[in-house]
Structure formats: structure tokens, C-alpha cells
XYZ file of C-alpha atoms in Angstrom:
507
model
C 73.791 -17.898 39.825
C 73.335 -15.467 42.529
C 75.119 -11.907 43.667
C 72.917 -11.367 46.585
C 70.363 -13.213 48.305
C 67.804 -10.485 46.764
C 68.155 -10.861 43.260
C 65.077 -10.371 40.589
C 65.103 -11.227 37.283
C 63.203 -8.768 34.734
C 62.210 -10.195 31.740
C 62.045 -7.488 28.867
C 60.526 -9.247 25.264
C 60.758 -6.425 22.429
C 59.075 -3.397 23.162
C 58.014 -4.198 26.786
C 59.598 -1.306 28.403
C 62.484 -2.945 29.984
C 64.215 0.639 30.371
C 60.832 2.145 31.767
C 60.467 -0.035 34.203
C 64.205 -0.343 35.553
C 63.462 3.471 36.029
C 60.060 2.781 38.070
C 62.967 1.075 39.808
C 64.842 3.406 40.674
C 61.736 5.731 41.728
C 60.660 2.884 43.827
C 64.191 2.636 45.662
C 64.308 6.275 45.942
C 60.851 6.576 47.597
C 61.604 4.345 50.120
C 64.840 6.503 51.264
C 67.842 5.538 49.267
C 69.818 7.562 47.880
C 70.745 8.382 44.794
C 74.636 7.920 45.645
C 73.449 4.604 47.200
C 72.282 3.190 43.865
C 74.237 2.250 40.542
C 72.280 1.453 36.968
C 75.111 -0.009 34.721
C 74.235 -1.108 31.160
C 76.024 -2.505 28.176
C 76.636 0.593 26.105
C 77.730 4.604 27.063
C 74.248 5.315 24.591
C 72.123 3.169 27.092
C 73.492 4.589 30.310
C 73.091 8.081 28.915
C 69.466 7.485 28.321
C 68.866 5.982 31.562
C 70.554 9.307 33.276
C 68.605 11.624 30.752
C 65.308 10.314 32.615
C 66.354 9.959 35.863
C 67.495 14.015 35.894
C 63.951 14.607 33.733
C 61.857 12.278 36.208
C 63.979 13.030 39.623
C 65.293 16.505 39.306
C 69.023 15.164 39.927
C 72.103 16.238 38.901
C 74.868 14.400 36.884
C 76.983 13.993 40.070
C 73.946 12.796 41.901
C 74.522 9.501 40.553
C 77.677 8.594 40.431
C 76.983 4.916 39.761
C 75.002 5.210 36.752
C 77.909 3.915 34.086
C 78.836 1.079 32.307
C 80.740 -1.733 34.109
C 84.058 -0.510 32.645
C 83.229 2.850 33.783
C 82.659 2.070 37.373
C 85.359 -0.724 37.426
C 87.655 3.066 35.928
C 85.964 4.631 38.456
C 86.586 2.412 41.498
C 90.315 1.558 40.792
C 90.953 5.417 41.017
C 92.652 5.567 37.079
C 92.947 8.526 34.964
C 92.853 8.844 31.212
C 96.511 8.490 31.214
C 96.116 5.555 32.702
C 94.760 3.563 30.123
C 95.990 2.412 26.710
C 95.326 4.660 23.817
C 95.677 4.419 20.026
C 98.799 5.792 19.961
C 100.360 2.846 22.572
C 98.693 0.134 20.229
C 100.828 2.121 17.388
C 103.360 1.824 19.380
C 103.333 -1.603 20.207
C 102.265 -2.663 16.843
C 105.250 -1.276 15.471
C 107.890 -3.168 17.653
C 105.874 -6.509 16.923
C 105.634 -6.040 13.240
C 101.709 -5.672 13.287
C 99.145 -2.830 12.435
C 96.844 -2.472 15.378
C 93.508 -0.138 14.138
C 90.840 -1.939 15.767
C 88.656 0.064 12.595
C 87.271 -2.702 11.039
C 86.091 -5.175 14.126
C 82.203 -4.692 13.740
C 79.563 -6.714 15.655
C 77.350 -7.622 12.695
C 80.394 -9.395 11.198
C 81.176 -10.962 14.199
C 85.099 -12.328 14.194
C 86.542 -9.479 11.949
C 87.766 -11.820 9.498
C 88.449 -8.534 6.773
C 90.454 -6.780 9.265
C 93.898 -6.870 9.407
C 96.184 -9.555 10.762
C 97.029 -7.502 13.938
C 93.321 -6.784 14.802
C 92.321 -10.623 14.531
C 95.509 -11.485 16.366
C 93.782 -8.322 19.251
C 90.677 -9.806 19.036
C 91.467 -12.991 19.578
C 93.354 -12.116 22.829
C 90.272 -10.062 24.172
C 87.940 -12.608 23.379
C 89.727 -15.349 25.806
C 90.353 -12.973 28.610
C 86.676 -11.754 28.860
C 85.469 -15.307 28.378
C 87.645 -16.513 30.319
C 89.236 -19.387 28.502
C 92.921 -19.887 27.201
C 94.196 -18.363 24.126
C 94.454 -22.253 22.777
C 90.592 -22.896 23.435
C 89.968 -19.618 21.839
C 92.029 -20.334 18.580
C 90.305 -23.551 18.086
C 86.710 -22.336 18.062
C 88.007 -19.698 15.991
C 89.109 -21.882 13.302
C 90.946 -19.767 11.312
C 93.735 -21.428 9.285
C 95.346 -17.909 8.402
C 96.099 -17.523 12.239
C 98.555 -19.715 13.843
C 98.480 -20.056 18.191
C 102.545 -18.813 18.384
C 101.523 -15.336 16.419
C 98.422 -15.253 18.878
C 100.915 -15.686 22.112
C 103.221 -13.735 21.106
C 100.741 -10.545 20.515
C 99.187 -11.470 24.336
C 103.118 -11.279 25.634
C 104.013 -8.588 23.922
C 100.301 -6.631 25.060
C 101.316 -7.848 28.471
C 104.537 -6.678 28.407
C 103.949 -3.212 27.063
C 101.555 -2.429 29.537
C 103.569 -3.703 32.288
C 106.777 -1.376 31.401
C 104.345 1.589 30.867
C 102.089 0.794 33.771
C 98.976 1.130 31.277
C 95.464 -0.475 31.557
C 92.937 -2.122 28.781
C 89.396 -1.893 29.869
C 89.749 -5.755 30.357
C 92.520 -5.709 32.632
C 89.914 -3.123 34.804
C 87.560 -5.748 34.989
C 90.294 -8.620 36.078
C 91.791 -6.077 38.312
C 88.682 -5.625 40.306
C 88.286 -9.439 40.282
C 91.203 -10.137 41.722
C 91.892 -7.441 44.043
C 88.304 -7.943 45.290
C 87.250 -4.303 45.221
C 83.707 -3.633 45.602
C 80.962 -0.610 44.731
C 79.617 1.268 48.176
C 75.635 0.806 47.116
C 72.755 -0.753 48.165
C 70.294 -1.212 44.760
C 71.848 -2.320 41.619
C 69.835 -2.039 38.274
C 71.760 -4.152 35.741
C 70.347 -3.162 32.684
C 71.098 -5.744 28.887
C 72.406 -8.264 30.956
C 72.106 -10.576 28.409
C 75.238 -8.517 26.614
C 77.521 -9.475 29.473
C 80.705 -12.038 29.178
C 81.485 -14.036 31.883
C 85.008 -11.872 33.244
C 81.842 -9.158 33.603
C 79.645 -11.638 35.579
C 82.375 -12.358 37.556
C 83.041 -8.520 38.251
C 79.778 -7.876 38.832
C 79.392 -10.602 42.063
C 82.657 -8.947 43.478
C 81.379 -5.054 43.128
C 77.760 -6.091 44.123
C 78.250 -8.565 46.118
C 77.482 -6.648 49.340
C 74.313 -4.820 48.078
C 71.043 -5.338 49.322
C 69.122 -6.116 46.468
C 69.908 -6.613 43.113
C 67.586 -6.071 39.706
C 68.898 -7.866 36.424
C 66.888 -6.892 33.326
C 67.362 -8.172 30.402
C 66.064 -11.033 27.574
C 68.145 -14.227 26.905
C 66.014 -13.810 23.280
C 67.595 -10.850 22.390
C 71.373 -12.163 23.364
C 72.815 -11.082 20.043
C 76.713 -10.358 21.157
C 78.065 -13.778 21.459
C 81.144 -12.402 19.004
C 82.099 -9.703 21.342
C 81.927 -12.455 24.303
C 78.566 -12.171 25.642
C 78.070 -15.143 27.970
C 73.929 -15.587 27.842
C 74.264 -19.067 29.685
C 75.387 -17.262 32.583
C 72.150 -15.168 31.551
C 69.973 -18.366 31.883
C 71.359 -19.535 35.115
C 70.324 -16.430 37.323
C 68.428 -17.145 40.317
C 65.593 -15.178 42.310
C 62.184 -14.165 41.764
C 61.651 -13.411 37.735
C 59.293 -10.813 36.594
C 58.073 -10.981 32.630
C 56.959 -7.939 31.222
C 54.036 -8.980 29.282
C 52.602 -6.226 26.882
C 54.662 -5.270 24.019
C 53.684 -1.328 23.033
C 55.681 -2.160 19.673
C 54.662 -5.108 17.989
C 51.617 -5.613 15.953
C 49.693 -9.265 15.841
C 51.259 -10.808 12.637
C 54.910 -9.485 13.358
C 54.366 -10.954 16.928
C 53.287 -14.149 16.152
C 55.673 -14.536 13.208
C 58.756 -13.266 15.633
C 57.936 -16.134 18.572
C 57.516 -18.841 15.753
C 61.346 -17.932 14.618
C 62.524 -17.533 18.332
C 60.741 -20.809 19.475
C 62.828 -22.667 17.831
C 66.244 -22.029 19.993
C 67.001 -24.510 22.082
C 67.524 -23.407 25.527
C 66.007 -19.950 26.744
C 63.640 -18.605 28.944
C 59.663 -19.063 27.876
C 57.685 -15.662 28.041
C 53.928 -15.244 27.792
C 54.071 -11.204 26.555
C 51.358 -10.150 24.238
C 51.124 -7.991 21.069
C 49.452 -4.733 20.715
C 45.853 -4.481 19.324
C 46.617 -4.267 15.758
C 47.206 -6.583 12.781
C 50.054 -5.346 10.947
C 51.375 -6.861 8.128
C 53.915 -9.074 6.710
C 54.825 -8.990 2.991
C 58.129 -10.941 0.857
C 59.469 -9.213 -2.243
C 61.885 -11.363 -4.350
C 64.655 -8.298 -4.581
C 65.138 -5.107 -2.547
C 64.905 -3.455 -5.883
C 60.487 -3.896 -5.269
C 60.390 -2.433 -2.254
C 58.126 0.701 -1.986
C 58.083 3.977 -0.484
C 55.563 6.199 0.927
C 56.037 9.689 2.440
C 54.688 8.428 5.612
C 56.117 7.070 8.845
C 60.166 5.880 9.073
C 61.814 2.916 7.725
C 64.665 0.363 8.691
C 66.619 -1.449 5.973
C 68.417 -4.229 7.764
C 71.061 -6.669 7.111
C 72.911 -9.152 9.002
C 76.222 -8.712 7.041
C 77.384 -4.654 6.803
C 78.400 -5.416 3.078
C 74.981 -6.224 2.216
C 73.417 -3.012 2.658
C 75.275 -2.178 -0.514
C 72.566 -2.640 -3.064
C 70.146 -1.119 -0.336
C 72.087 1.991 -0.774
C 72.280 2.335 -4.479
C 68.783 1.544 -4.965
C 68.093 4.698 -2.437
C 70.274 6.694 -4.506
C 68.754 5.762 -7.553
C 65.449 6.400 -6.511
C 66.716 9.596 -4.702
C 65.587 8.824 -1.509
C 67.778 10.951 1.648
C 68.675 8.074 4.400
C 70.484 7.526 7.116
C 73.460 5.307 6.468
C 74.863 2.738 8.349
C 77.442 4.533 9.627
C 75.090 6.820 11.211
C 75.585 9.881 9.032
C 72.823 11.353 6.710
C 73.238 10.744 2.716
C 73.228 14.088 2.015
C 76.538 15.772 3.235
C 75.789 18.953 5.171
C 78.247 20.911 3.480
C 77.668 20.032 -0.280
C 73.678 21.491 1.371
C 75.309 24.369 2.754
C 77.625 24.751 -0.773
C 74.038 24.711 -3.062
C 72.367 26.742 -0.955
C 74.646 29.831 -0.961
C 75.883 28.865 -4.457
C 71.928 29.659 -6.087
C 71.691 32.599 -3.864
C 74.697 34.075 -5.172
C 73.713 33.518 -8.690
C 70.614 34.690 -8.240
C 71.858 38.015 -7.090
C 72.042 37.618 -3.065
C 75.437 36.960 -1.160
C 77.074 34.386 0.921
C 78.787 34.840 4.456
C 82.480 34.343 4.457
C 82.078 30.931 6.026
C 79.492 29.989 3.740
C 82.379 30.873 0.601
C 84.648 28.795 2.148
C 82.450 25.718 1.928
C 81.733 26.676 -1.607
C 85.489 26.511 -2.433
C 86.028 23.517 -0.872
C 83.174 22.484 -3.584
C 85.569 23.500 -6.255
C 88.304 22.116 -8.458
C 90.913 24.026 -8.813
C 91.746 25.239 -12.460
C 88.055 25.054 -13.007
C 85.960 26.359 -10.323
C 88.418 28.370 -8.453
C 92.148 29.308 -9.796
C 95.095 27.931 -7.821
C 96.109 29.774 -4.796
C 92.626 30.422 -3.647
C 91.477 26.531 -2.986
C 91.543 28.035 1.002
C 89.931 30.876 0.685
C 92.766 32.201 3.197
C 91.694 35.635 2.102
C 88.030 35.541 2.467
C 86.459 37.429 5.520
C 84.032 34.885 7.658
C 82.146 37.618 9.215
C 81.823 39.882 5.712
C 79.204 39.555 2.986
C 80.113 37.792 -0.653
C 78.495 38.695 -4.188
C 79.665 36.431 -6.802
C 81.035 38.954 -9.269
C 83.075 40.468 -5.610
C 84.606 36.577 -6.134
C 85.485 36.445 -9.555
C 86.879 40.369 -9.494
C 89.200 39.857 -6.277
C 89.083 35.681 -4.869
C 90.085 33.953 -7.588
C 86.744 32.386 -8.726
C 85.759 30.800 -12.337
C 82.928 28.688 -11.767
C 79.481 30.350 -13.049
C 76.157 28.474 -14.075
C 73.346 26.178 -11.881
C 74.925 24.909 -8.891
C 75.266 21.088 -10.434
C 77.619 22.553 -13.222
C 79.664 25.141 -11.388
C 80.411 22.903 -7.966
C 82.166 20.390 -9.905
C 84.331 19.502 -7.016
C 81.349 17.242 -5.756
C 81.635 13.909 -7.255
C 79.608 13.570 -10.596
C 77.403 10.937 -9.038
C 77.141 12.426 -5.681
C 75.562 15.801 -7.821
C 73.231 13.202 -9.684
C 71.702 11.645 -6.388
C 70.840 15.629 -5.450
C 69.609 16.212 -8.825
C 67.421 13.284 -8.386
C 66.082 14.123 -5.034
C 64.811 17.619 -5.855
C 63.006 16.001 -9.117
C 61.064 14.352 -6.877
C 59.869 16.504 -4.602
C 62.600 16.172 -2.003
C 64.335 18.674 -0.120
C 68.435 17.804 0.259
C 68.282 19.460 4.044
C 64.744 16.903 5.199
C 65.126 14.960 8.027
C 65.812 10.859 7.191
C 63.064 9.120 7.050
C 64.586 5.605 6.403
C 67.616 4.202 7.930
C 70.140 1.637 6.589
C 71.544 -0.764 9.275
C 73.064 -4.320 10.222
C 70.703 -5.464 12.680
C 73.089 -5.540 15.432
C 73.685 -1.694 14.998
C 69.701 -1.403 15.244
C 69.406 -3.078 18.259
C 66.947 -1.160 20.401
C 65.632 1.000 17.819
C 62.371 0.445 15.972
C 60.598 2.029 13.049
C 57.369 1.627 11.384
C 58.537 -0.311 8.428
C 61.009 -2.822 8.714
C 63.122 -4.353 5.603
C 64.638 -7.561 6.166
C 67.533 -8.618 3.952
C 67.798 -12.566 4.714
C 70.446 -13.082 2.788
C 73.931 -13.608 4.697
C 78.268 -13.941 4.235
C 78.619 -17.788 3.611
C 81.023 -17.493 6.789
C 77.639 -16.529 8.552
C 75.454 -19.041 7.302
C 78.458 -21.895 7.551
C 77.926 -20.940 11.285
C 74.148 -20.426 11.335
C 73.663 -24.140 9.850
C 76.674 -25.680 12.936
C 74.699 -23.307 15.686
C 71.387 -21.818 14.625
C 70.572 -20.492 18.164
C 72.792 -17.640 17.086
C 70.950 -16.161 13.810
C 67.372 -17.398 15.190
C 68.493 -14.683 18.136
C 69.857 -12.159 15.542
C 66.981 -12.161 13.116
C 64.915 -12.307 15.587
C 66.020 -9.092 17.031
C 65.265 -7.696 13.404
C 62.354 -8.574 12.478
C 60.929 -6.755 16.017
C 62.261 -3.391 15.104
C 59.083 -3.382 13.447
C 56.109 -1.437 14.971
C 53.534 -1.551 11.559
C 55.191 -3.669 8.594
C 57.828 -5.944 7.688
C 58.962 -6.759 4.571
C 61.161 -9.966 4.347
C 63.736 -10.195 1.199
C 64.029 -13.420 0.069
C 67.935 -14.479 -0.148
C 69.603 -14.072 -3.542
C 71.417 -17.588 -3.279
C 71.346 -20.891 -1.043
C 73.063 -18.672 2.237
C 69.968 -17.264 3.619
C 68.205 -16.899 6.524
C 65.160 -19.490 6.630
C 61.356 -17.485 7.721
């Protein structure tokens, strides 16, 4: 498959610098006297492009509105067709529209690392379902079967694609898809010369397809990306289309991540899929190591470097989580907020200098009372603290004399409007040594979620949902990908968990 005569391939194994050297790129194409308005970098994910624009600015001195074209494909397809926000459906049209056909559209619970979001609601699957066909490009009855759901019958499935169709049609409202079909059909193209297509192994085929009509009068075209790493099959990522690219292919060989062992152990598990691109890319000049551990419960912590915990299934990451909490370690969760909330910090913190004889600022008391439960720590009326000054100073007796509070004691006592367990987990982390404001050293995550990030220590849960490993044992290509992409977050040590039943992951 071609978009312009000039197409190159860039092959980017795990820690090659795929990003880097799409930039070098862009430097190159700039030397030579394009301009920056002349070239577009489009990637998979608003995170990606943002990082990609970060450098250039850093490494080129540009403005923002210097480039123009550096977006995601749904941004540029926005872009090109001339739409504005209003355009374009928004929650409150798929409340809308859920509500005249009898369904609860939230879209909340569709995560990549569960793949088809079989504990959403009925609405969402019915959604899903719809999206899925249009960006593959196959009808809603081809869809349904590989689906195989027997909760979800083709007429409801239909009749939510109608009814989608019709809504926007009355309202004269966009979905990103119909951006990408618009721009298909209406043949509308991109005014650039160099195109830097950045995880193009994440792209369906409705995006191919986009991407030969925008492009397809450039002058050269770079496509980096790594069929090994094609992980979004359940969003519609089409990484045959991947492995049928034409032109002159370019394999970054040295990975600056991976260690010997974790190398050698990661193209053992990826050699196995049937039909991909072979790479000859090398490991860094150190061992590493690889370790097993029967239960997540063994695993062991040091104060040095960062750690991933990682899990195919989101739900598995549960026992991960206690185990942190019992040992009162502060993480990131996988939901990408810290385990210590910043206002039950803030609360502590003002609470012991209170008692201790300082003060708190007014906005500091408010955070305190929203520590408290009312009747005990604060009398009713004051739960707001609607009469507190944020810009005045606060003694403790000044609150108990005039704001209504009762609380009194150590901070773990008197802020009893912090769950009993949440006050434990603090408790426990000061015991032993830690601070409740430190920056997270270890991270919880699916493995999807972690894509393109990397740590010293890596965790591997191999356990899996028995929907997951029904599917891993019909296509394996899938979850050799998927692991794969886990076990090379991993720039010093991985540590595989062995399953806890039959539905595991095989190393």
C-alpha cells in the first residue's frame, strides 16, 4: 500500500527512538527549505502529538501556530472540513438521543485493556459496536458476528446506527468518524509537502483510507511505527494494512531501554506471531534481570529507581493495590491520580499545625472541614465554612470559639471525615519512613494504558479475564503483541507473576 510514490517505512522496536528520529525528520525537511506550515506530524493520541510539538518549539524555536499540521488525524480531518465545537456531538446529544431510544449512552466504561466493553452498559456496547464497523469498514452484521455476544441482538444494533444517523442528520452534528468518512468521500486533501505519520500501527482502515486522500498529493511521506507493538485491534486498529506498506523501510536498531535478558526474553515471546515484520535491533550493554514470584504479595521494594505494576485486565490490579496499601507504599493508580489525595495532605498538614499552636489560611480551613463529619468534627451549619475568610489567618481555639468546630486530638482521630481505612494507609506510610506529599515512585497500570512509558522495574501480572484468554487461545497474535508491549516497559528488571489459575499468559 502506497500514498505517494515517496513513502519510507520507519521501523521503531521498544526503546529505539521512534519519536527522536521522526523529529530528526522534521529538522531534516526543515533544513532543506520547507516550511513548517508545509509539513504535518499526526499521531494516534492528543498526549503523543503534544510531545512531538513540545520538541519541535524546544529544538526549532517555533510557535504553536507555526505548525498547524501537527494533530491527530481527527484533528486535521476537524480542521480541514472547517467545523466548530458546536459542530460536533457532545455528551449531552448522546443523552439526548439515548433518551428517545430507551438507552444510556456514557461511553465511561469502554477501556482499551478490556477490549469490547463487555461490563458497560447495553447502550455503550450497542455504540461501540456501531463505531467499530464504520472505522473498519465492514457492515454492522460482520461486526456482530465476530463480536459474538449473545446478549446483543443485530435489530437493537441497527436500530442504535439509525437512530445515531438520524439524530445527527436533523441536528446537522458530526462524530469524529463521520470526519474521517467525510473527508473520504468528499475527497478533501491537506496543503503539505512532508508527512510524519507517527504509531501507525494504531490506525483502522477508514484512517488509512483518509490518510491516502489528505496525503495523497505530498511529496514524500514517513510512516513510523512497529507492527510488534500493534496492541489496539479492539478500538479498530487495522495492522495488516500496517504490514502491507510499500517503500524503502528503515529499522532502528539500538534499543537505549532494554537490557540483554529482557531483550532476548521479549523477541522469544514476539517471535512467535505469525505474520509481522522481522527486525535485527539490539539491546543495551547490560544484563538485567528476570525473576518469577508465585503471588504479587512477594514482590519487593527498594527506595530506588520507579516501578510499573501491570496487568492486562484493569480489574486485576486490584490485589496490586491493596497490597500497596498494606505495605503503605504512595503509587500512582491506574487512573492516573496519586494514592494519596492532595487534600486529605493539605487537611493533615494544617490540622497538626493548628494543634500544635500555628494557624491555617482560610482556604486551608475549608479543606479541613470538608475532612469533617458533621455532629462530630464540625457542628451542622458550618460543613461550608461559608463564614471563614480565605485570605485571613485560623487558630484552632478562633474555630471552636466562633466556626462551629468540635474535633480536637492527632490529626487521624479528629479528621474523621476521611474514611477509616483511607487514615490507616497514611498512618502506615509515615511508620515507615514515608512522606504522604513524595512523589510516586511506582505506578499501577493495564499495559495498554502504559504503552510508551517505561520504568526501571517492571511487574508483570500474567494472569487474565477468561473472556481474554478464551480469545488469546482462538488468536494468540493478539496477547503475544500485548504482553509483549509489557514486558519492554522494562529498562533494569522484570518480575513475571505467575497466573493464579489455568487463564494465564504463557512466558
Amino acid at each position: 500500500m502506497r500514498i505517494v510514490e515517496d513513502q519510507r517505512l520507519i521501523l521503531g522496536p521498544p526503546g529505539c527512538g521512534k519519536t527522536t528520529r521522526s523529529l530528526d525528520i522534521v529538522e531534516q525537511e526543515l533544513a532543506t527549505g520547507v516550511a513548517p506550515n508545509r509539513i504535518a506530524y499526526i499521531s494516534f493520541t492528543k498526549k503523543a502529538i503534544e510531545e512531538a510539538v513540545g520538541r519541535a518549539m524546544s529544538r526549532f524555536s517555533y510557535k504553536r501556530d507555526d505548525l498547524p499540521f501537527f494533530r491527530t488525524l481527527h484533528s486535521l480531518c476537524y480542521l480541514r472540513l472547517g467545523l466548530r465545537r458546536t459542530d460536533v456531538m457532545a455528551r449531552a446529544n448522546l443523552a439526548e438521543l439515548g433518551e428517545m431510544l430507551g438507552y444510556k449512552f456514557s461511553a465511561r466504561n469502554i477501556t482499551p485493556e478490556d477490549g469490547f466493553p463487555s461490563d458497560a452498559g447495553i447502550g455503550d456496547r450497542l455504540l461501540f459496536i456501531d463505531g467499530l464497523a464504520r472505522n473498519r469498514c465492514v457492515s454492522l452484521e460482520e461486526q456482530w458476528h465476530e463480536i459474538n455476544d449473545a446478549s446483543l441482538d443485530l435489530f437493537a444494533i441497527k436500530r442504535v446506527h439509525d437512530g445515531l444517523k438520524s439524530y445527527k442528520g436533523f441536528h446537522a452534528l458530526f462524530d469524529y468518524t463521520d470526519m474521517l468518512e467525510r473527508v473520504v468521500a468528499e475527497k478533501i486533501t491537506a496543503p503539505v509537502d512532508v508527512i510524519v505519520i507517527d504509531e501507525a500501527q494504531d490506525l483502522s482502515r477508514l484512517q488509512w483510507e483518509a490518510c491516502k486522500v489528505l496525503f495523497g498529493g505530498a511529496q514524500r511521506v514517513y510512516i513510523a511505527g512497529d507492527d510488534d507493538q500493534a496492541i489496539y485491534r479492539w478500538a479498530g486498529a487495522d495492522v495488516k494494512q500496517f504490514l502491507v506498506l510499500e517503500g524503502q523501510r528503515e529499522v532502528l536498531g539500538q534499543s537505549y531501554r532494554l537490557p540483554r535478558s529482557i531483550h532476548a526474553l521479549a523477541c522469544r515471546t514476539i517471535s512467535s506471531v505469525s505474520h509481522r515484520f522481522d527486525k535485527q535491533w539490539m539491546a543495551r550493554d547490560e544484563e538485567g534481570s528476570i525473576e518469577r514470584l508465585p503471588h504479587i504479595d512477594a514482590a519487593k521494594f527498594d527506595n530506588t529507581g520507579t516501578t510499573m505494576i501491570l496487568a492486562r485486565n484493569g480489574y486485576l490490579l486490584n490485589e496490586a493495590e491493596a497490597m500497596l496499601r498494606k505495605s503503605g507504599r504512595v503509587f500512582s493508580t491506574r487512573y492516573g491520580d496519586i494514592s494519596v489525595v492532595a487534600d486529605h495532605f493539605i487537611a493533615i498538614r494544617a490540622w497538626e499545625r493548628m494543634r500544635k499552636g500555628g494557624t491555617a489560611s482560610g482556604d486551608e480551613v475549608g479543606v479541613i472541614y470538608s475532612c469533617l463529619r458533621v455532629g462530630t468534627g464540625i457542628q451542622r451549619g458550618f460543613k461550608g465554612a461559608d463564614q471563614i475568610d480565605s485570605a485571613s489567618q485560623y487558630s484552632a481555639q478562633q474555630l471552636r470559639d466562633t466556626h462551629g468546630l468540635l474535633a480536637d486530638g492527632i490529626w487521624h482521630d479528629a479528621l474523621d471525615g476521611i474514611a477509616l481505612n483511607t487514615r490507616e494507609y497514611y498512618i502506615t506510610i509515615l511508620r515507615g519512613g514515608g512522606k504522604l506529599n513524595e512523589k510516586p515512585r511506582i505506578r499501577i497500570s493495564t499495559i495498554h494504558a502504559a504503552k510508551g512509558g517505561e520504568a526501571d522495574n517492571v511487574i508483570l501480572l500474567t494472569s487474565m479475564a477468561q473472556r481474554t484468554y478464551r480469545q488469546y487461545q482462538e488468536e494468540p497474535d493478539d496477547e503475544q503483541r500485548v504482553f509483549y508491549v509489557g514486558m519492554t516497559r522494562a529498562r533494569q528488571r522484570l518480575i513475571l507473576v505467575d497466573a493464579n489459575n489455568d487463564a494465564g499468559f504463557r512466558v
